[in-house]
Structures are given as structure tokens and as C-alpha cells.
Amino acid sequence: MLACIIGHSERRQLFGETDDSVNRKLKAALTAGLHPIVCVGEVLAEREAGLTEDVLRRQCGIAFREIGGNTAAPLIVAYEPVWAIGTGKVATRKWLRGSSRDSREAAKAFGDAPAQKMRILYGGSVKRTMRTH
């Protein structure tokens, strides 16, 4: 399995990658038979303004535009809150559950069944207290 990362926060910030370019790259990756990992996430100002859900829905909605449920099968979404990468700030379990739910809701553009099967990963900083066991 060959995978590729699309929409990473550094590419968005440093190279001006947009939601539309993520969509084009995602279509190309799926056509080429790759297993894409699409990164989505909000910056600190968006989080503090209560815009996380809006940002995730926009990013996923545009990234997934014109992609059918069967085509999207190998797709993985990586929720990478930009504010929790290398800053020492970490998301709580409750925050992650909500953000994962928002990403999965946006994935319903593919239909309920594909959205429920889609894998969603967390790509921000963690602390030992976040362990589940």
C-alpha cells in the first residue's frame, strides 16, 4: 500500500495549499491508486473563536467535493489541530471526540456507510495523561 499525505498544516501555511488544491491532489491520488491521508485542522485563533466545527466542515466539504463513496474507500482523515502541534498545548479527549465527530459528519457527503468506515487519526501533540489504559 502506497500512502500520501495531502493538506498538511505546514503545506497550507508555508506553501499556500488551499482546500481546492487539496481536492485536486486527492482526486489525483485516488486515480493513481494511492491511499491518501487528508489533513484537516484549525489554527488557535479559529479554535478560540469557536470555529472548529465550521473549519473542519469547510475543509472536508471542499476536499471531498466530487468524490464518490466507493472511490473514497482508502481515504484516511488526519485531524491535526495546528494549535496543538509543537506548542505544548494538547487537545483533551472530549475535544478530540467532538472533532472526530465533526470530521465524520463532513464525510457523510460520501454516504452514511462510507463515512462510518472512514478512519480518522489524530495528528497533534499528546501528553501521557491522554492514554486510554
XYZ file of C-alpha atoms in Angstrom:
133
model
C 0.000 0.000 0.000
C 1.387 3.375 -1.005
C 0.095 6.306 1.012
C 0.425 10.045 0.584
C -0.253 12.971 2.887
C -2.360 15.797 1.456
C -3.161 19.144 3.085
C -0.627 19.000 5.907
C -0.729 22.171 8.022
C 2.811 23.169 7.067
C 1.985 22.911 3.355
C -1.106 25.011 3.938
C 0.794 27.647 5.950
C 4.151 27.769 4.177
C 3.198 26.965 0.585
C -0.336 28.342 0.410
C -2.000 24.997 -0.214
C -5.756 25.575 -0.270
C -8.820 23.429 0.245
C -9.298 23.472 -3.545
C -5.743 22.262 -4.196
C -6.272 19.547 -1.577
C -9.325 18.444 -3.571
C -7.352 18.298 -6.826
C -4.500 16.380 -5.191
C -6.929 13.994 -3.500
C -8.610 13.177 -6.827
C -5.212 12.601 -8.450
C -4.050 10.378 -5.584
C -7.196 8.247 -5.713
C -6.942 7.949 -9.505
C -3.322 6.807 -9.122
C -4.352 4.097 -6.647
C -2.715 5.734 -3.631
C -4.125 5.675 -0.103
C -4.427 9.357 0.773
C -4.275 10.810 4.259
C -6.081 14.152 4.173
C -5.062 16.535 6.947
C -7.609 18.951 8.380
C -7.484 21.199 11.416
C -7.898 24.664 12.803
C -5.407 27.281 13.967
C -5.515 28.697 17.515
C -7.484 31.827 16.546
C -10.177 29.657 14.912
C -10.336 27.379 17.957
C -10.613 30.294 20.375
C -13.362 31.840 18.220
C -15.352 28.582 18.435
C -14.963 27.901 14.711
C -13.505 24.366 14.841
C -16.664 22.681 13.544
C -17.041 25.230 10.737
C -13.388 24.896 9.713
C -13.500 21.079 9.651
C -16.739 21.004 7.694
C -15.369 23.508 5.161
C -12.046 21.714 4.763
C -13.634 18.280 4.401
C -16.502 19.519 2.248
C -14.165 21.092 -0.288
C -11.544 18.330 -0.111
C -14.172 15.618 -0.721
C -16.060 17.501 -3.451
C -16.948 15.313 -6.474
C -15.526 12.143 -4.933
C -17.846 9.141 -4.736
C -18.219 6.865 -1.725
C -16.715 3.820 -3.436
C -13.739 5.842 -4.666
C -13.153 7.255 -1.183
C -12.765 3.831 0.457
C -8.985 4.062 1.085
C -9.217 7.646 2.362
C -7.991 8.480 5.874
C -8.646 11.807 7.591
C -5.979 13.106 9.961
C -7.313 15.707 12.360
C -4.287 17.871 13.070
C -5.207 20.878 15.182
C -2.482 23.339 14.237
C -2.637 24.902 17.710
C -1.620 21.559 19.263
C 1.477 20.863 17.191
C 4.722 21.638 18.954
C 3.154 24.298 21.163
C 2.863 22.323 24.373
C -0.930 22.683 24.165
C -2.820 19.447 23.804
C -6.368 18.553 22.949
C -8.477 16.864 25.603
C -10.162 13.542 24.942
C -13.513 15.344 24.899
C -12.213 17.834 22.312
C -10.890 15.000 20.134
C -14.175 13.108 20.265
C -16.033 16.242 19.141
C -13.574 16.988 16.346
C -13.633 13.389 15.141
C -17.419 13.537 15.108
C -17.292 16.771 13.063
C -14.904 15.178 10.547
C -17.089 12.085 10.260
C -20.198 14.239 9.762
C -18.442 16.058 6.907
C -17.538 12.667 5.415
C -21.235 11.833 5.121
C -21.017 13.511 1.728
C -19.909 10.006 0.658
C -22.967 8.435 2.283
C -23.506 7.076 5.773
C -21.804 3.706 5.279
C -18.518 5.036 3.826
C -18.422 7.794 6.463
C -18.758 5.275 9.286
C -15.952 3.117 7.862
C -13.569 6.026 7.300
C -10.543 6.074 9.553
C -9.876 9.294 11.428
C -6.484 9.841 13.033
C -5.221 12.472 15.469
C -2.082 14.351 14.430
C -1.433 16.842 17.241
C 0.601 16.781 20.430
C -0.310 14.399 23.233
C 0.517 14.058 26.909
C 0.865 10.943 28.959
C -2.460 11.644 30.696
C -4.305 11.087 27.401
C -3.583 7.338 27.464
C -6.681 5.188 27.327
C -5.348 2.426 29.587
